Amino acid sequence: MTKILVIAEHLDGKLNGATARAVSAAVATTPESIDVIVLSDAPEAIAAEAAKIEGVSKVLTVARAENAHGLAAVLAPQIAKAAAGYSHVFAPSTTFGKDLAPRVAALLGVSQVSDVMSVEGSHTFKRPIYAGNAIVTVEVDAASTVVATIRTASWPAAASTNSSASVEALTLDVTLPSHTRFVDLQQGKSDRPDLQGAAKVVSGGRGVGSKENFEIIYKFADKIGAGVGASRAAVDAGYCPNEMQVGQTGKIIAPELYMAIGISGAIQHLTGIKDAGTIVAINKDGEAPIFEIADIGLVGDLFKILPELEAAIGQ
Amino acid sequence: MKILVGYKRVVDYNVRIQVKPDGSGVVTDGVKLSANPFDDIALEEALRLREKGLAEEVVIVGIGPADLTAHLRNGLAMGANRAIHVQTTDAVSPLAAARTFLKLIEKEQPSLVILGKQAIDDDANQTGQMLAALWDRPQATFASKVEIAGGKVTVTREVDAGLETIEAELPAVITTDLRLNEPRFIKLPDIMKAKSKPIDVIELGSLGVEVADHIKTTHYAAPPKRSKGVMVKDAAELVAALKQKGLL
Ligand SMILES: Cc1cc2nc3c(=O)[nH]c(=O)nc-3n(C[C@H](O)[C@H](O)[C@H](O)COP(=O)(O)OP(=O)(O)OC[C@H]3O[C@@H](n4cnc5c(N)ncnc54)[C@H](O)[C@@H]3O)c2cc1C
Ligand SMILES: Cc1cc2nc3c(=O)[nH]c(=O)nc-3n(C[C@H](O)[C@H](O)[C@H](O)COP(=O)(O)OP(=O)(O)OC[C@H]3O[C@@H](n4cnc5c(N)ncnc54)[C@H](O)[C@@H]3O)c2cc1C
């Protein structure tokens, strides 16, 4: 019997959109039930949000003061305990899920399927390796619990419904370690659309040249209502913060429109945007590899083109 | 304090990987192999901690076939004190790798284990977290800053929301992100010196590690290709094309 436990990701009392994407992958596995587990110091509001996701049978809450900061070492033993009776445990393939799920898998004595792109059967999945340059089909032994992270860019968010699944409080008898402590979280504050959920994303690369120059990218993104990303080279050079990095080792995204500006198109960057709807490249070098995969290319100086684009778009 | 470092050999990041036509794997014959970039960063961090006087010994660990020796010599030339080569010709799953590290930890008693956050071949991103779970010790993944003082390590982690700082008691497992440091280049005299540094060879079979894997890779495929699109000549044409697609 297929019963799936989905680990909810949340921050500041709000459910993260990646959770509903993991639920989509759970739905594709056609299980008997999909339960979402919320571990927090105050799970109620988050659970209420999760209960509205289409396909969810039940939401389980684990309220403990220690769960305030989502530390893997603290959450994993609770999830491993709660996983009894489930055939699958899914988490989104975000830094939260990547940190936590392998720790859960090891406690359950199983390997993990990382970055599930498609579900081929209850125990058969496709996932990328070599920065997405090969896609493998993997089969998990039918007798083992499947622990998997879900590549969020491959899955739409499951819809939200008006009816609510039931919410049940769980008490787990688990002693929690005190060897790991949260100190702080410096969040980039931005009113722009979240990179991982945005329909449009404008990214700048080394070609932008400096932190000051990066304003031209923000300005253009605001003009078209886009989220802002960057190449690793731009982040390494200090033009923008780390959470903006797109690629193999940054965020994997699938916006409807992706505009790469002053980005050469290294394989590790392309890994992050393979699933984008339309890719636009603006680069002064007509030979840049980005043009090999761009749907629309424009050769020229970004500092000249971006103001022209703004003018052409009009008010 | 002793530091154990994961030092995996992978297909070089510049190689364009080709899937074999019959779907049985990727072409690795004659392909350039290098240290996993995240493991070079792990080794660099360990060496810096040693140079600051916070550690005495840095031991690199490679799990793989007999010809791993040259790769491990590179790590020794970079500055590791010695190497442990766990020899096997089989593919090792992240769980089996974590179990192997645990066996070595029991013997070596390190205060810190530094691994890469992911190996760029399988991109599994699991081994460090699994090791920390099996060892029942703290994990600090995706590290971009590491500070050690008073039996504790303070780590800044690159997370989706920004930068998270956590504090962990030693011993602990750290996995490296790209911005932790820039690995040093190996100098010629160091290559000579490395020739006399010890490499312990241990047969994986002799460690009593459960390696059987319940996940099988049944097929390899090339990813769907994005085809080359159109070129436009100026901003006005670009805006028109985007409007036509309903994107503006
Ligand atoms: C293990 C590993 C992981 C990595 N992970 C990632 C990752 O997650 N994400 C990532 O992005 N990279 C990653 N990289 C790095 C990647 O290999 C490239 O180095 C990086 O993507 C290059 O960034 P870039 O395109 O901005 O810079 P460059 O390659 O330097 O390209 C800059 C481009 O800007 C153009 N340009 C310059 N001036 C102008 C102008 N005025 N107008 C228009 N165009 C201009 C140039 O023609 C050039 O094409 C990784 C590398 C390794 C080894
Ligand atoms: C041709 C081929 C076929 C394969 N077939 C299978 C298969 O059928 N099933 C399967 O499960 N795996 C298979 N593998 C996987 C391979 O053995 C991986 O090494 C293993 O899955 C670990 O994954 P990872 O390195 O991506 O782990 P990650 O968790 O991404 O590695 C993180 C870190 O752990 C450390 N580490 C991990 N492995 C080692 C190591 N060997 N030596 C030293 N340090 C290490 C490193 O510090 C590394 O940076 C195959 C590999 C190849 C090349």
XYZ file of C-alpha atoms and ligand atoms in Angstrom:
669
model
C 0.000 0.000 0.000
C 1.388 3.373 -0.990
C 1.139 5.978 1.758
C 3.172 9.144 1.385
C 4.407 11.493 4.074
C 5.359 14.934 2.735
C 7.591 17.128 4.908
C 6.293 20.701 4.955
C 8.779 23.522 4.555
C 7.964 26.821 6.192
C 9.545 30.053 7.314
C 8.274 32.857 9.540
C 4.997 31.028 10.151
C 4.195 30.619 6.451
C 4.144 27.513 4.318
C 6.769 27.558 1.553
C 5.408 27.077 -1.985
C 7.841 24.203 -2.539
C 5.649 22.022 -0.310
C 2.739 22.090 -2.779
C 5.172 21.062 -5.533
C 6.269 18.047 -3.490
C 2.579 17.205 -3.054
C 2.211 17.200 -6.881
C 4.907 14.539 -7.110
C 3.121 12.602 -4.374
C -0.142 12.771 -6.350
C 1.692 11.435 -9.436
C 2.667 8.377 -7.378
C -1.097 7.573 -7.062
C -1.012 6.629 -3.392
C -3.875 5.700 -1.063
C -3.127 8.744 1.044
C -0.887 11.788 1.245
C -0.211 13.229 4.680
C 1.756 16.414 5.261
C 3.819 16.756 8.432
C 4.483 20.192 9.929
C 7.184 20.437 12.595
C 7.323 23.828 14.257
C 7.101 25.576 17.606
C 3.726 26.962 16.439
C 2.412 24.784 13.598
C -1.304 25.735 13.574
C -1.349 28.474 10.907
C 1.075 26.554 8.694
C -1.002 23.389 9.045
C -4.145 25.281 8.052
C -2.421 26.365 4.838
C -1.197 22.825 4.135
C -4.683 21.398 4.732
C -5.936 23.378 1.727
C -3.542 21.787 -0.767
C -5.453 19.589 -3.219
C -4.666 15.898 -2.768
C -3.704 16.100 0.896
C -5.532 13.561 3.084
C -4.405 14.729 6.503
C -1.994 17.185 8.115
C 0.060 16.079 11.102
C 1.527 18.683 13.435
C 4.405 18.265 15.849
C 4.604 21.279 18.149
C 7.834 21.559 20.121
C 9.915 24.569 21.093
C 12.996 22.828 19.642
C 11.331 22.811 16.211
C 11.431 26.601 15.904
C 14.359 26.710 13.477
C 14.196 23.635 11.289
C 17.559 22.134 12.273
C 18.045 18.800 10.486
C 19.613 17.124 13.516
C 16.520 18.015 15.566
C 13.828 17.303 12.962
C 15.212 14.068 11.479
C 14.666 11.729 14.445
C 11.067 12.953 14.793
C 10.346 12.408 11.109
C 12.003 8.987 11.142
C 9.675 8.038 13.978
C 6.587 9.511 12.299
C 7.484 7.676 9.064
C 6.483 4.296 10.497
C 3.579 2.984 8.420
C 4.444 5.129 5.380
C 5.894 3.666 2.205
C 7.300 7.015 0.987
C 8.741 10.169 2.563
C 9.023 13.193 0.252
C 10.666 16.563 0.836
C 11.187 19.433 -1.596
C 14.669 19.619 -3.093
C 15.353 23.011 -1.543
C 18.261 23.674 0.825
C 15.840 22.748 3.644
C 14.921 19.384 2.097
C 18.458 18.627 0.912
C 19.778 19.186 4.426
C 17.074 17.160 6.145
C 15.964 14.236 3.948
C 19.299 12.336 3.792
C 19.483 12.495 7.583
C 16.015 10.936 7.752
C 16.962 8.322 5.143
C 20.077 7.273 7.061
C 18.040 6.876 10.257
C 15.649 4.655 8.291
C 18.641 2.728 6.886
C 17.897 3.539 3.249
C 19.514 5.478 0.413
C 17.697 8.467 -0.973
C 16.477 9.342 -4.433
C 17.613 12.957 -4.938
C 15.867 15.483 -7.204
C 12.947 13.467 -8.587
C 11.975 14.909 -11.990
C 9.292 12.406 -12.881
C 7.468 9.495 -11.347
C 7.393 6.397 -13.563
C 5.821 4.057 -11.021
C 5.442 3.847 -7.259
C 9.121 2.846 -6.925
C 10.558 4.109 -10.220
C 11.743 7.671 -10.747
C 13.814 9.808 -13.067
C 16.511 12.116 -11.735
C 19.332 14.206 -13.217
C 23.042 13.501 -12.762
C 26.136 15.326 -14.066
C 24.514 18.730 -13.777
C 21.528 17.518 -15.764
C 23.619 16.213 -18.669
C 22.203 12.757 -18.156
C 18.877 11.607 -16.797
C 18.786 8.278 -14.996
C 15.882 6.003 -14.214
C 16.210 4.524 -10.741
C 14.258 1.704 -9.162
C 13.872 1.401 -5.435
C 13.498 -2.051 -3.966
C 9.775 -2.632 -3.317
C 10.432 -3.599 0.298
C 12.311 -0.387 1.227
C 10.887 2.917 2.332
C 11.336 5.444 -0.471
C 12.943 8.649 0.764
C 13.092 11.230 -2.004
C 13.637 14.900 -2.584
C 11.449 16.482 -5.263
C 13.065 18.743 -7.853
C 10.650 21.647 -7.482
C 11.265 23.070 -10.982
C 9.864 19.860 -12.509
C 6.516 20.064 -10.710
C 3.692 22.589 -10.661
C 2.340 23.581 -7.270
C -0.717 21.479 -6.403
C -3.794 23.708 -6.419
C -5.357 25.116 -3.319
C -8.931 24.036 -2.493
C -11.720 25.517 -0.404
C -12.249 22.385 1.640
C -9.721 21.492 4.302
C -8.090 18.200 5.168
C -8.176 17.249 8.845
C -5.348 18.379 11.111
C -4.079 16.038 13.804
C -1.544 16.785 16.538
C 1.156 14.145 16.961
C 3.091 13.514 20.114
C 6.329 11.725 19.385
C 8.374 10.220 22.128
C 11.816 11.200 20.847
C 14.737 12.658 22.781
C 16.187 15.506 20.799
C 19.874 16.388 20.582
C 21.064 19.734 21.940
C 24.441 19.661 20.155
C 23.302 21.937 17.324
C 21.948 25.444 17.861
C 20.476 28.061 15.573
C 22.212 31.448 15.795
C 20.607 33.631 13.149
C 19.262 33.940 9.623
C 20.150 36.900 7.443
C 17.412 37.117 4.856
C 17.700 39.154 1.751
C 14.774 41.543 1.999
C 13.066 42.125 -1.268
C 9.614 43.009 -2.514
C 10.338 41.304 -5.812
C 8.747 37.976 -6.747
C 10.469 34.992 -5.128
C 13.046 33.540 -7.512
C 11.764 29.967 -7.192
C 8.125 30.806 -7.816
C 8.374 33.778 -10.195
C 6.780 33.584 -13.658
C 9.497 35.875 -15.018
C 13.142 36.050 -13.989
C 15.844 38.452 -15.129
C 19.414 37.368 -14.308
C 22.664 39.276 -14.535
C 26.157 37.857 -14.943
C 29.745 38.964 -14.796
C 29.060 41.157 -17.814
C 27.111 43.533 -15.567
C 30.467 44.528 -14.115
C 29.773 45.748 -10.567
C 27.364 45.873 -7.670
C 26.419 49.429 -8.636
C 25.765 48.423 -12.228
C 23.484 45.625 -11.029
C 20.875 48.337 -10.362
C 20.174 48.303 -14.082
C 19.104 44.636 -13.753
C 16.842 45.353 -10.757
C 15.330 48.343 -12.524
C 14.513 46.366 -15.631
C 13.139 43.432 -13.603
C 10.832 45.797 -11.721
C 9.638 47.219 -15.012
C 8.377 43.794 -16.140
C 7.503 42.431 -12.669
C 10.252 39.809 -12.641
C 12.298 38.117 -9.927
C 16.068 38.651 -10.092
C 18.752 35.978 -10.362
C 22.477 35.877 -11.068
C 25.290 33.687 -12.292
C 27.836 32.296 -9.880
C 30.463 34.678 -11.275
C 28.248 37.655 -10.386
C 27.676 36.334 -6.852
C 31.350 35.464 -6.341
C 32.325 38.967 -7.455
C 29.989 40.406 -4.818
C 27.523 42.052 -7.235
C 24.609 40.387 -5.412
C 23.887 37.981 -2.518
C 24.255 34.176 -2.660
C 20.544 33.396 -2.568
C 20.277 34.840 -6.079
C 22.552 32.246 -7.694
C 20.919 30.158 -10.393
C 22.457 26.861 -11.514
C 23.789 23.442 -10.567
C 24.842 24.644 -7.149
C 22.325 27.443 -6.796
C 18.615 27.488 -7.498
C 16.987 25.406 -10.210
C 14.105 27.385 -11.614
C 11.425 27.076 -14.290
C 9.906 30.497 -14.989
C 7.818 31.155 -18.101
C 10.351 33.790 -19.154
C 14.072 33.774 -18.296
C 16.310 36.598 -19.446
C 20.074 36.003 -19.177
C 21.900 39.309 -19.372
C 25.708 39.379 -19.596
C 25.830 35.637 -18.840
C 27.988 33.400 -21.044
C 25.953 30.214 -20.613
C 28.273 27.824 -18.750
C 26.909 24.313 -18.408
C 26.505 24.761 -14.621
C 24.364 27.843 -15.160
C 22.216 26.224 -17.875
C 21.397 23.368 -15.497
C 19.399 25.830 -13.466
C 17.197 27.062 -16.342
C 16.631 24.029 -18.584
C 12.940 23.936 -17.786
C 12.269 27.624 -18.377
C 9.510 28.361 -20.925
C 11.253 30.982 -23.052
C 14.932 31.853 -22.628
C 16.129 35.236 -23.836
C 19.859 36.010 -24.013
C 21.459 39.415 -24.273
C 25.216 39.285 -24.711
C 27.753 41.382 -26.574
C 29.581 38.262 -27.773
C 27.671 36.614 -30.631
C 29.650 33.404 -30.036
C 28.591 33.044 -26.369
C 27.279 29.512 -25.677
C 24.074 30.912 -24.188
C 22.872 31.601 -27.739
C 22.911 27.866 -28.494
C 19.991 27.289 -26.151
C 18.265 30.684 -26.126
C 14.849 30.906 -27.779
C 15.461 34.546 -28.567
C 18.937 36.069 -28.773
C 20.080 39.659 -29.074
C 23.741 40.530 -29.570
C 24.744 43.858 -28.095
C 25.835 45.898 -25.089
C 23.482 45.379 -22.166
C 23.974 48.947 -20.961
C 22.601 50.212 -24.247
C 19.929 47.536 -24.766
C 18.228 47.541 -21.351
C 17.228 51.244 -21.468
C 16.045 50.728 -25.051
C 13.930 47.770 -23.940
C 12.385 49.794 -21.148
C 11.548 52.540 -23.595
C 10.108 50.075 -26.131
C 7.925 48.416 -23.501
C 6.538 51.831 -22.654
C 4.462 52.665 -19.613
C 42.620 17.936 16.612
C 42.387 15.712 13.593
C 40.319 16.481 10.486
C 39.042 13.849 8.063
C 38.325 15.109 4.544
C 36.315 13.397 1.789
C 38.350 13.457 -1.412
C 36.365 11.983 -4.252
C 37.546 11.707 -7.839
C 34.955 12.667 -10.452
C 34.719 13.501 -14.142
C 36.201 16.985 -14.562
C 33.611 19.736 -14.519
C 34.655 20.965 -17.972
C 33.859 17.650 -19.654
C 30.675 17.507 -21.673
C 29.153 14.255 -20.535
C 27.814 11.902 -23.226
C 25.286 9.185 -22.567
C 26.080 5.820 -24.192
C 23.706 5.081 -27.092
C 22.435 1.890 -25.418
C 21.487 3.767 -22.239
C 23.762 1.647 -20.039
C 25.741 4.550 -18.625
C 27.754 7.615 -19.509
C 31.006 7.560 -21.453
C 33.841 7.689 -18.930
C 36.614 5.999 -20.949
C 39.451 8.410 -21.634
C 37.584 11.270 -19.985
C 39.553 13.678 -17.776
C 39.087 12.981 -14.072
C 39.709 15.511 -11.296
C 39.020 16.023 -7.628
C 35.408 16.905 -6.901
C 35.575 20.760 -6.720
C 33.727 20.753 -3.398
C 36.309 18.338 -1.986
C 39.199 20.593 -2.996
C 37.379 23.274 -1.022
C 36.956 20.858 1.903
C 40.672 20.075 1.866
C 41.618 23.752 1.589
C 39.476 24.585 4.627
C 41.071 21.785 6.641
C 44.554 22.994 5.677
C 43.699 26.552 6.719
C 42.477 25.315 10.095
C 45.755 23.435 10.499
C 47.760 26.505 9.473
C 45.892 28.543 12.097
C 47.053 26.011 14.697
C 43.529 24.681 15.254
C 44.304 21.214 13.905
C 47.377 19.006 13.847
C 46.540 16.491 11.216
C 44.555 16.472 7.973
C 43.691 13.049 6.561
C 42.069 12.681 3.138
C 39.845 9.732 2.303
C 39.106 8.342 -1.135
C 36.782 5.438 -1.780
C 37.360 3.900 -5.200
C 39.413 1.640 -7.476
C 43.144 0.886 -7.326
C 44.095 3.696 -9.718
C 42.916 6.324 -7.240
C 46.510 6.650 -5.987
C 47.520 9.498 -8.329
C 44.431 11.459 -7.318
C 45.202 10.991 -3.623
C 48.810 12.110 -4.277
C 47.383 15.408 -5.538
C 45.574 15.878 -2.235
C 48.802 15.084 -0.386
C 50.653 17.581 -2.568
C 48.061 20.191 -1.686
C 49.076 19.623 1.922
C 47.210 16.729 3.566
C 49.366 14.782 6.047
C 48.262 11.368 4.869
C 45.623 9.535 2.889
C 43.343 6.575 3.393
C 42.385 4.695 0.258
C 39.378 2.473 0.733
C 39.656 0.212 -2.253
C 36.682 -1.080 -4.215
C 35.779 -1.554 -7.848
C 32.054 -1.285 -7.178
C 29.903 1.837 -7.315
C 29.355 3.029 -3.769
C 26.035 4.596 -2.809
C 26.012 7.680 -0.545
C 24.734 5.495 2.303
C 27.568 3.006 1.805
C 30.046 5.909 1.603
C 28.642 7.292 4.873
C 28.911 3.866 6.524
C 32.505 3.604 5.319
C 33.366 7.026 6.762
C 31.784 5.959 10.045
C 34.105 2.937 10.235
C 37.102 5.182 9.608
C 35.880 7.624 12.253
C 35.735 4.849 14.837
C 39.395 4.175 14.140
C 40.676 7.713 13.588
C 38.568 9.631 16.141
C 38.591 12.954 14.268
C 37.077 16.117 15.809
C 35.870 17.314 12.460
C 34.874 15.697 9.173
C 34.648 17.941 6.113
C 32.961 16.653 2.952
C 31.760 18.338 -0.214
C 28.084 19.306 -0.258
C 27.690 17.238 -3.392
C 29.837 15.285 -5.790
C 29.392 16.759 -9.264
C 28.943 13.350 -10.923
C 25.895 11.956 -9.151
C 24.897 15.271 -7.544
C 23.402 13.214 -4.707
C 24.081 15.701 -1.900
C 23.583 13.054 0.789
C 26.787 11.599 2.188
C 27.573 14.245 4.839
C 24.044 14.334 6.213
C 23.865 10.529 6.321
C 27.211 10.306 8.071
C 26.122 12.849 10.698
C 22.936 10.842 11.306
C 24.738 7.505 11.675
C 27.400 9.093 13.899
C 24.672 10.888 15.871
C 26.590 14.171 15.617
C 25.810 17.698 14.341
C 25.792 18.546 10.654
C 26.458 21.925 9.089
C 25.787 21.641 5.376
C 26.456 24.166 2.569
C 29.095 26.011 4.616
C 30.409 29.355 3.394
C 32.216 30.283 6.623
C 33.668 28.117 9.394
C 34.987 29.286 12.766
C 36.258 27.054 15.531
C 36.615 28.085 19.166
C 36.112 26.454 22.547
C 35.104 23.004 21.333
C 32.432 24.483 19.095
C 32.193 25.276 15.429
C 30.178 28.196 14.123
C 29.141 27.778 10.516
C 27.472 30.157 8.098
C 25.330 28.190 5.656
C 24.127 29.196 2.203
C 20.394 28.518 2.285
C 17.582 29.490 -0.091
C 16.464 32.327 2.159
C 19.942 33.822 2.606
C 22.680 33.053 5.117
C 21.976 30.959 8.195
C 24.428 30.690 11.079
C 24.417 27.688 13.366
C 26.634 26.579 16.208
C 27.574 22.950 16.799
C 29.544 21.030 19.350
C 32.517 19.036 18.098
C 32.902 16.460 16.728
C 30.749 17.435 13.781
C 30.315 17.023 10.032
C 30.606 20.022 7.712
C 29.802 20.035 3.994
C 31.292 22.759 1.831
C 29.709 25.247 -0.529
C 31.603 26.977 -3.326
C 32.195 30.275 -1.593
C 33.891 28.844 1.499
C 37.372 29.453 0.076
C 39.504 29.299 -3.045
C 41.671 26.187 -3.087
C 45.419 26.744 -3.490
C 47.375 25.591 -6.513
C 49.780 22.710 -6.130
C 53.459 23.675 -6.491
C 56.076 21.433 -8.053
C 58.198 20.898 -4.887
C 55.029 19.826 -3.061
C 54.450 17.111 -5.624
C 57.917 15.753 -4.841
C 57.291 15.950 -1.093
C 53.952 14.185 -1.441
C 55.664 11.095 -2.831
C 56.907 10.172 0.632
C 53.614 10.789 2.432
C 51.758 7.644 3.527
C 48.663 6.238 1.824
C 46.947 3.502 3.848
C 45.131 1.068 1.613
C 42.142 -0.735 3.110
C 39.911 -3.161 1.228
C 36.295 -2.009 1.499
C 35.342 -5.665 2.069
C 37.495 -5.807 5.201
C 35.583 -2.995 6.921
C 32.378 -4.991 7.299
C 30.297 -2.254 5.682
C 26.883 -3.108 4.297
C 27.215 -1.993 0.655
C 24.234 -3.671 -0.965
C 22.065 -0.956 -2.393
C 18.313 -1.061 -2.676
C 18.327 1.606 -5.387
C 19.209 0.410 -8.889
C 19.962 2.633 -11.849
C 18.213 0.949 -14.761
C 18.618 3.418 -17.611
C 20.616 6.486 -18.670
C 19.243 8.980 -21.171
C 20.404 12.246 -22.657
C 18.298 15.189 -21.485
C 15.779 16.660 -23.926
C 17.618 19.231 -26.030
C 16.555 22.836 -26.292
C 16.830 23.829 -29.888
C 18.535 26.974 -31.054
C 16.023 29.771 -31.361
C 15.917 32.968 -33.360
C 18.116 36.037 -33.268
C 16.534 39.470 -33.199
C 18.353 42.587 -34.292
C 17.309 45.173 -31.721
C 15.296 46.003 -28.615
C 12.139 46.799 -30.573
C 12.161 43.380 -32.258
C 12.744 41.662 -28.934
C 9.807 43.427 -27.319
C 7.609 42.528 -30.297
C 8.629 38.860 -30.075
C 7.910 38.718 -26.344
C 4.555 40.457 -26.777
C 3.631 37.968 -29.463
C 4.314 35.117 -27.048
C 2.202 36.866 -24.423
C 5.203 37.292 -22.131
C 5.039 41.086 -21.878
C 31.367 22.881 -9.401
C 30.900 24.117 -10.081
C 29.618 24.572 -9.848
C 29.142 25.731 -10.461
N 27.861 26.129 -10.217
C 27.376 27.219 -10.844
C 26.025 27.655 -10.644
O 25.263 27.081 -9.866
N 25.593 28.747 -11.325
C 26.392 29.444 -12.197
O 25.927 30.426 -12.786
N 27.662 29.066 -12.381
C 28.180 27.984 -11.721
N 29.482 27.644 -11.915
C 30.354 28.575 -12.663
C 30.267 28.493 -14.165
O 31.161 27.485 -14.616
C 30.669 29.845 -14.813
O 31.945 30.203 -14.368
C 29.713 31.001 -14.513
O 28.374 30.602 -14.725
C 30.055 32.183 -15.375
O 29.243 33.278 -15.061
P 28.964 34.410 -16.137
O 28.313 33.829 -17.330
O 28.267 35.527 -15.433
O 30.436 34.953 -16.447
P 31.295 34.847 -17.761
O 31.433 33.462 -18.228
O 32.520 35.648 -17.504
O 30.405 35.586 -18.846
C 30.150 36.947 -18.866
C 29.428 37.242 -20.157
O 29.036 38.621 -20.190
C 29.179 39.105 -21.516
N 29.303 40.560 -21.407
C 30.321 41.272 -20.868
N 30.051 42.601 -20.931
C 28.850 42.727 -21.534
C 28.037 43.848 -21.894
N 28.414 45.099 -21.631
N 26.865 43.598 -22.524
C 26.468 42.328 -22.810
N 27.189 41.228 -22.476
C 28.361 41.432 -21.849
C 30.402 38.416 -22.043
O 30.382 38.370 -23.447
C 30.294 37.024 -21.411
O 29.626 36.118 -22.263
C 29.982 26.480 -11.316
C 31.276 26.041 -11.551
C 31.747 24.875 -10.941
C 33.136 24.442 -11.200
C 29.317 4.565 -13.915
C 28.719 4.748 -12.546
C 27.672 3.928 -12.155
C 27.098 4.074 -10.892
N 26.062 3.260 -10.555
C 25.494 3.405 -9.340
C 24.397 2.586 -8.948
O 23.939 1.716 -9.700
N 23.840 2.810 -7.720
C 24.321 3.807 -6.883
O 23.789 4.006 -5.815
N 25.356 4.561 -7.229
C 25.954 4.391 -8.429
N 26.990 5.182 -8.761
C 27.240 6.223 -7.765
C 28.596 6.469 -7.213
O 29.176 5.337 -6.731
C 28.544 7.617 -6.218
O 29.833 7.812 -5.787
C 27.739 7.450 -4.982
O 26.370 7.338 -5.298
C 27.913 8.666 -4.057
O 27.181 9.743 -4.551
P 27.775 11.178 -4.573
O 29.236 11.080 -4.691
O 27.009 11.969 -5.551
O 27.452 11.606 -3.079
P 27.373 13.014 -2.451
O 26.537 12.823 -1.265
O 26.984 14.024 -3.480
O 28.888 13.262 -2.023
C 29.169 14.251 -1.083
C 30.573 14.124 -0.532
O 30.781 12.855 0.093
C 32.149 12.448 -0.017
N 32.231 11.211 -0.791
C 31.212 10.564 -1.414
N 31.683 9.464 -2.049
C 33.017 9.441 -1.840
C 34.062 8.603 -2.277
N 33.818 7.555 -3.073
N 35.332 8.861 -1.880
C 35.598 9.930 -1.085
N 34.647 10.787 -0.656
C 33.386 10.545 -1.026
C 32.831 13.560 -0.756
O 33.392 14.457 0.179
C 31.698 14.215 -1.538
O 31.956 15.574 -1.865
C 27.588 5.070 -10.008
C 28.625 5.885 -10.415
C 29.202 5.735 -11.661
C 30.331 6.637 -12.064
